[in-house]
Short mmCIF file of C-alpha atoms and ligand atoms in Angstrom, two decimals:
data_model
loop_
_atom_site.label_atom_id
_atom_site.label_comp_id
_atom_site.label_asym_id
_atom_site.label_seq_id
_atom_site.Cartn_x
_atom_site.Cartn_y
_atom_site.Cartn_z
CA MET A 11 0.00 0.00 0.00
CA ALA A 12 1.26 3.49 -0.83
CA ALA A 13 2.44 5.47 2.19
CA ILE A 14 1.12 8.86 3.28
CA GLY A 15 3.61 11.69 2.85
CA ILE A 16 3.62 14.17 5.72
CA MET A 17 5.37 17.47 5.06
CA SER A 18 5.95 19.69 8.06
CA ALA A 19 7.00 23.27 7.56
CA MET A 20 8.70 23.59 10.94
CA HIS A 21 11.31 21.61 12.87
CA GLU A 22 9.13 21.58 15.98
CA GLU A 23 6.24 19.98 14.07
CA LEU A 24 8.45 17.33 12.51
CA SER A 25 10.05 16.45 15.87
CA ALA A 26 6.60 15.97 17.38
CA VAL A 27 5.60 13.69 14.50
CA LEU A 28 8.81 11.67 14.70
CA ALA A 29 8.25 11.09 18.42
CA GLN A 30 5.04 9.24 17.48
CA MET A 31 6.44 7.16 14.62
CA ALA A 32 7.40 3.59 15.35
CA ASP A 33 10.73 2.41 13.90
CA GLY A 34 11.32 5.54 11.81
CA GLN A 35 14.18 4.91 9.38
CA ARG A 36 16.07 7.89 8.02
CA VAL A 37 16.74 8.04 4.30
CA THR A 38 18.62 11.09 3.04
CA VAL A 39 17.93 12.36 -0.47
CA ALA A 40 19.04 15.73 -1.87
CA GLY A 41 20.19 16.82 1.59
CA ARG A 42 16.77 16.13 3.07
CA ASP A 43 16.04 13.55 5.79
CA PHE A 44 12.97 11.47 4.97
CA TRP A 45 11.65 9.38 7.88
CA VAL A 46 9.99 6.15 6.77
CA GLY A 47 7.88 4.40 9.40
CA ASP A 48 4.49 3.66 10.80
CA TRP A 49 2.06 5.89 12.67
CA GLN A 50 -1.06 4.37 14.15
CA GLY A 51 -0.99 1.48 11.71
CA HIS A 52 -0.44 3.69 8.64
CA PRO A 53 2.75 3.66 6.58
CA VAL A 54 4.07 7.23 6.52
CA VAL A 55 7.04 9.15 5.20
CA ALA A 56 7.63 12.35 7.19
CA VAL A 57 9.90 15.17 6.10
CA LEU A 58 10.65 18.83 6.70
CA SER A 59 9.24 20.66 3.67
CA ARG A 60 11.81 23.50 3.80
CA ILE A 61 10.61 27.03 3.20
CA GLY A 62 9.53 28.56 -0.10
CA LYS A 63 8.01 27.19 -3.27
CA VAL A 64 11.07 25.69 -4.97
CA ALA A 65 12.40 23.95 -1.85
CA ALA A 66 8.97 22.54 -0.99
CA ALA A 67 8.34 21.42 -4.60
CA THR A 68 11.65 19.54 -4.60
CA THR A 69 10.76 17.84 -1.31
CA ALA A 70 7.31 16.89 -2.64
CA SER A 71 8.77 15.51 -5.89
CA ILE A 72 11.10 13.21 -3.96
CA LEU A 73 8.24 12.02 -1.74
CA LEU A 74 6.15 11.17 -4.80
CA ASP A 75 8.84 9.80 -7.11
CA ARG A 76 11.34 8.10 -4.82
CA PHE A 77 9.04 7.09 -1.96
CA GLN A 78 5.95 6.59 -4.14
CA VAL A 79 3.58 8.08 -1.53
CA GLY A 80 -0.08 8.02 -2.62
CA SER A 81 -1.11 11.19 -0.83
CA VAL A 82 0.55 14.21 0.75
CA VAL A 83 -0.56 16.19 3.79
CA PHE A 84 1.14 19.48 4.62
CA THR A 85 1.09 21.10 8.06
CA GLY A 86 2.42 24.51 8.96
CA VAL A 87 1.44 28.08 9.75
CA ALA A 88 -0.07 30.88 7.68
CA GLY A 89 -0.88 34.56 7.86
CA GLY A 90 -4.61 35.29 8.06
CA LEU A 91 -6.08 37.42 5.25
CA ALA A 92 -9.87 37.13 5.51
CA PRO A 93 -11.23 39.40 8.25
CA ASP A 94 -12.63 36.53 10.33
CA VAL A 95 -9.45 34.41 10.17
CA ARG A 96 -7.72 35.10 13.48
CA VAL A 97 -4.48 34.07 15.14
CA GLY A 98 -5.01 30.58 16.57
CA ASP A 99 -7.61 29.58 13.96
CA VAL A 100 -6.98 26.65 11.64
CA VAL A 101 -7.33 26.90 7.86
CA VAL A 102 -7.79 23.71 5.84
CA ALA A 103 -7.13 24.40 2.17
CA ARG A 104 -9.73 23.84 -0.52
CA GLY A 105 -7.53 25.29 -3.25
CA PHE A 106 -4.16 26.95 -3.83
CA VAL A 107 -2.95 29.84 -6.01
CA GLN A 108 0.58 31.23 -6.44
CA HIS A 109 0.04 34.92 -5.72
CA ASP A 110 3.44 35.84 -7.22
CA MET A 111 2.97 33.99 -10.53
CA ASP A 112 2.82 36.45 -13.42
CA ALA A 113 3.70 35.22 -16.91
CA SER A 114 1.57 37.89 -18.60
CA PRO A 115 1.29 38.58 -21.49
CA LEU A 116 1.94 34.87 -22.23
CA CYS A 117 -1.08 33.98 -20.14
CA PRO A 118 -3.30 35.78 -17.64
CA ARG A 119 -1.74 36.89 -14.37
CA TYR A 120 -1.60 34.08 -11.74
CA GLU A 121 -2.18 31.35 -14.36
CA VAL A 122 0.59 28.72 -14.34
CA PRO A 123 1.95 28.36 -17.89
CA PHE A 124 1.13 25.03 -19.60
CA TYR A 125 -1.51 24.16 -16.99
CA GLY A 126 -4.24 26.56 -18.17
CA ARG A 127 -5.19 27.26 -14.56
CA ALA A 128 -4.25 29.40 -11.61
CA CYS A 129 -5.94 27.33 -8.92
CA PHE A 130 -5.00 23.78 -7.92
CA ASP A 131 -7.65 22.08 -5.79
CA ALA A 132 -7.02 20.14 -2.63
CA ASP A 133 -8.39 16.60 -2.59
CA PRO A 134 -11.96 17.22 -1.31
CA SER A 135 -12.23 14.05 0.74
CA LEU A 136 -8.82 14.46 2.38
CA SER A 137 -9.59 18.10 3.04
CA ASP A 138 -12.92 17.25 4.69
CA GLN A 139 -11.30 14.58 6.84
CA LEU A 140 -8.69 17.07 8.05
CA ALA A 141 -11.30 19.77 8.67
CA GLN A 142 -13.28 17.33 10.77
CA ALA A 143 -10.20 16.29 12.72
CA SER A 144 -9.30 19.97 13.24
CA ALA A 145 -12.79 20.80 14.53
CA GLN A 146 -12.62 17.90 16.98
CA VAL A 147 -9.21 19.00 18.24
CA LEU A 148 -10.26 22.63 18.70
CA ALA A 149 -13.49 21.59 20.42
CA ALA A 150 -11.43 19.56 22.89
CA ALA A 151 -9.29 22.59 23.86
CA PRO A 152 -7.26 23.54 25.77
CA LEU A 153 -4.41 21.50 24.32
CA HIS A 154 -2.50 22.06 27.57
CA LEU A 155 -1.14 25.26 26.05
CA GLY A 156 -0.89 27.03 29.39
CA GLN A 157 -2.77 30.14 30.46
CA GLU A 158 0.11 32.48 29.62
CA THR A 159 0.19 31.27 26.01
CA MET A 160 -3.61 31.37 25.74
CA ASP A 161 -3.62 34.96 27.04
CA GLN A 162 -0.68 36.13 24.95
CA PHE A 163 -2.22 35.01 21.68
CA LYS A 164 -5.82 35.56 22.81
CA LEU A 165 -6.74 31.98 21.95
CA LEU A 166 -10.30 32.11 23.17
CA THR A 167 -12.53 30.44 20.62
CA PRO A 168 -10.41 29.23 17.72
CA CYS A 169 -12.33 28.26 14.55
CA VAL A 170 -11.71 26.01 11.57
CA HIS A 171 -12.03 27.54 8.09
CA GLN A 172 -11.90 25.83 4.70
CA GLY A 173 -11.01 27.81 1.62
CA LEU A 174 -8.36 29.28 -0.64
CA LEU A 175 -4.70 29.56 0.40
CA VAL A 176 -2.38 31.81 -1.58
CA SER A 177 1.33 31.04 -1.70
CA GLY A 178 4.39 33.05 -2.67
CA ASP A 179 8.07 33.43 -1.96
CA ARG A 180 7.58 36.22 0.53
CA PHE A 181 6.73 36.46 4.21
CA VAL A 182 3.92 39.02 4.12
CA SER A 183 4.48 41.40 6.99
CA THR A 184 2.91 44.72 6.06
CA SER A 185 -0.73 45.70 6.23
CA ALA A 186 -0.39 47.34 2.80
CA GLU A 187 0.70 44.11 1.11
CA SER A 188 -1.87 42.07 2.97
CA ARG A 189 -4.59 44.49 1.76
CA LEU A 190 -3.39 44.14 -1.84
CA LEU A 191 -3.53 40.35 -1.58
CA SER A 192 -7.05 40.46 -0.19
CA GLN A 193 -8.10 42.75 -3.03
CA ALA A 194 -6.52 40.48 -5.66
CA PHE A 195 -7.93 37.30 -4.02
CA PRO A 196 -11.17 38.21 -2.22
CA LEU A 197 -11.76 34.55 -1.36
CA ALA A 198 -8.30 33.97 0.13
CA MET A 199 -8.33 32.81 3.74
CA ALA A 200 -4.60 32.97 4.38
CA VAL A 201 -1.15 33.35 2.87
CA GLU A 202 1.85 31.04 3.16
CA MET A 203 4.94 30.10 1.18
CA GLU A 204 4.66 26.51 -0.08
CA GLY A 205 1.14 25.11 -0.56
CA ALA A 206 0.45 26.04 -4.20
CA ALA A 207 3.84 24.68 -5.29
CA VAL A 208 3.25 21.32 -3.60
CA ALA A 209 -0.30 21.24 -5.03
CA GLN A 210 1.13 21.68 -8.53
CA VAL A 211 3.58 18.81 -8.03
CA CYS A 212 0.80 16.57 -6.68
CA TRP A 213 -1.29 17.49 -9.72
CA ASP A 214 1.55 16.30 -11.97
CA TYR A 215 1.76 13.00 -10.10
CA LYS A 216 -2.03 12.64 -9.76
CA ALA A 217 -1.67 12.31 -5.99
CA ALA A 218 -4.14 13.54 -3.39
CA PHE A 219 -3.00 16.64 -1.53
CA ALA A 220 -4.32 18.61 1.43
CA ALA A 221 -2.92 21.20 3.80
CA VAL A 222 -3.71 22.30 7.35
CA ARG A 223 -2.35 25.65 8.50
CA THR A 224 -2.56 27.24 11.93
CA VAL A 225 -2.85 31.01 11.69
CA SER A 226 0.24 32.46 13.36
CA ASP A 227 -0.24 36.11 12.39
CA ARG A 228 -2.42 38.47 10.39
CA ALA A 229 0.20 39.09 7.65
CA ASP A 230 0.27 42.71 8.79
CA ASP A 231 2.73 45.14 10.36
CA ALA A 232 2.82 43.02 13.54
CA ALA A 233 3.31 39.70 11.71
CA HIS A 234 6.85 39.03 12.94
CA THR A 235 5.98 39.51 16.63
CA ASP A 236 6.36 36.34 18.67
CA PHE A 237 6.29 34.22 15.53
CA GLN A 238 8.78 31.66 16.89
CA ARG A 239 7.02 31.44 20.23
CA PHE A 240 3.72 30.80 18.47
CA VAL A 241 5.25 28.06 16.32
CA SER A 242 6.71 26.13 19.23
CA GLY A 243 4.01 26.88 21.81
CA VAL A 244 0.86 26.59 19.72
CA ALA A 245 1.15 25.55 16.06
CA SER A 246 3.25 22.43 16.51
CA ARG A 247 0.83 21.16 19.18
CA TYR A 248 -2.16 21.81 16.95
CA SER A 249 -0.50 20.00 14.02
CA LEU A 250 0.34 16.94 16.08
CA ALA A 251 -3.12 16.73 17.62
CA ILE A 252 -4.88 17.18 14.25
CA LEU A 253 -2.74 14.59 12.45
CA THR A 254 -3.13 12.15 15.34
CA ARG A 255 -6.91 12.56 15.33
CA TRP A 256 -7.07 12.20 11.54
CA LEU A 257 -4.94 9.04 11.42
CA LYS A 258 -6.88 7.51 14.30
CA ASP A 259 -10.12 7.84 12.34
CA LEU A 260 -8.62 6.81 8.99
CA PRO A 261 -9.23 3.12 8.22
CA THR A 262 -5.91 1.31 7.74
CA GLY A 263 -5.25 0.43 4.11
CA VAL A 264 -6.79 3.68 2.88
CA PRO A 265 -4.16 6.36 2.34
CA GLY A 266 -6.68 9.18 2.56
CA ILE A 267 -7.45 9.26 -1.14
CA THR A 268 -10.90 9.97 -2.57
N1 LIG B 310 3.45 31.93 7.15
C1 LIG B 310 3.00 32.37 8.35
N2 LIG B 310 2.74 33.67 8.31
C2 LIG B 310 3.03 34.09 7.05
C3 LIG B 310 2.99 35.32 6.41
N3 LIG B 310 2.59 36.42 7.05
N4 LIG B 310 3.37 35.40 5.11
C4 LIG B 310 3.79 34.28 4.46
N5 LIG B 310 3.87 33.08 5.03
C5 LIG B 310 3.48 32.97 6.31
#
C-alpha cells in the first residue's frame, strides 16, 4: 500500500511527528532527511518541507517519485487574510494559487503556464477529513497550552475555516501588502509560502493533496511579533493533535485518497 507523505514546515512539528512514529528509518535524499515508518498502523514518510516554493516542490517531488507516496498532507502556519481568520484559527485548504505567478502577457496573471489554470484544488475528501479532525481537536481545547500562552495570543474560541490559500516566496508582513492580496484574491483565507507549489507537483503525479495551517499572524505590520514562540508553543501542538486525530479515524489500508 502506498504510504502517506507528511510534510511539516517547521522543525518543531516534525520532531513531534517523529516522536510518534514507530521504527522511523532515516533516508537522506538531496540533503533532506525522509523518515519512513508507521504511525497508528499507517505507513508514513515524514519530512521537513523546507521554506519557499522551490524547496517545498523539490521535497514533494522526492516524496512522490522516490518514496511513491499516494497522498501528501502538509502542516504549517499561515498569515490570516480574511477578516474573520484570526491568530489561533486553523485553515484547511480547498484550493491553492501562487500569488506571485505572473507570466503575462503569455497567459493571464496568476495562471501557471502550460496548466491553463491558476488554482490547484485540494483533494476534497482528504480536506474534509482534516477539517473534521481539526474541529474535533479545537473543540477539545485547551491542548495544555498554558494560560500564559492562551492569554498572549488571545486563543479564546479558535475556529476552523476551509477555503483558498495563496502562496508566494515572501513572508507578508505589512498591512499594505496584505490588503493588496485580499483585493486580488477576495476569497483567500490565508497566505503562506509553499502550498500552491506542492499542489502543482501533486497534480503532476495525480496524488491527493491537502494542507492544514494554523494562523500564526495576520500578515500585517505586527506579523513578525512572537512568531517563533507561536510556532513552538501553539502551532506544533495543533498539528500533532490534528494529524493524530485524523490518522486515528482513517481506516488502515486507505491512504486518505478519494
Ligand atoms: N506563514 C506564516 N505567516 C506568514 C505570512 N505572514 N506570510 C507568508 N507566510 C506565512
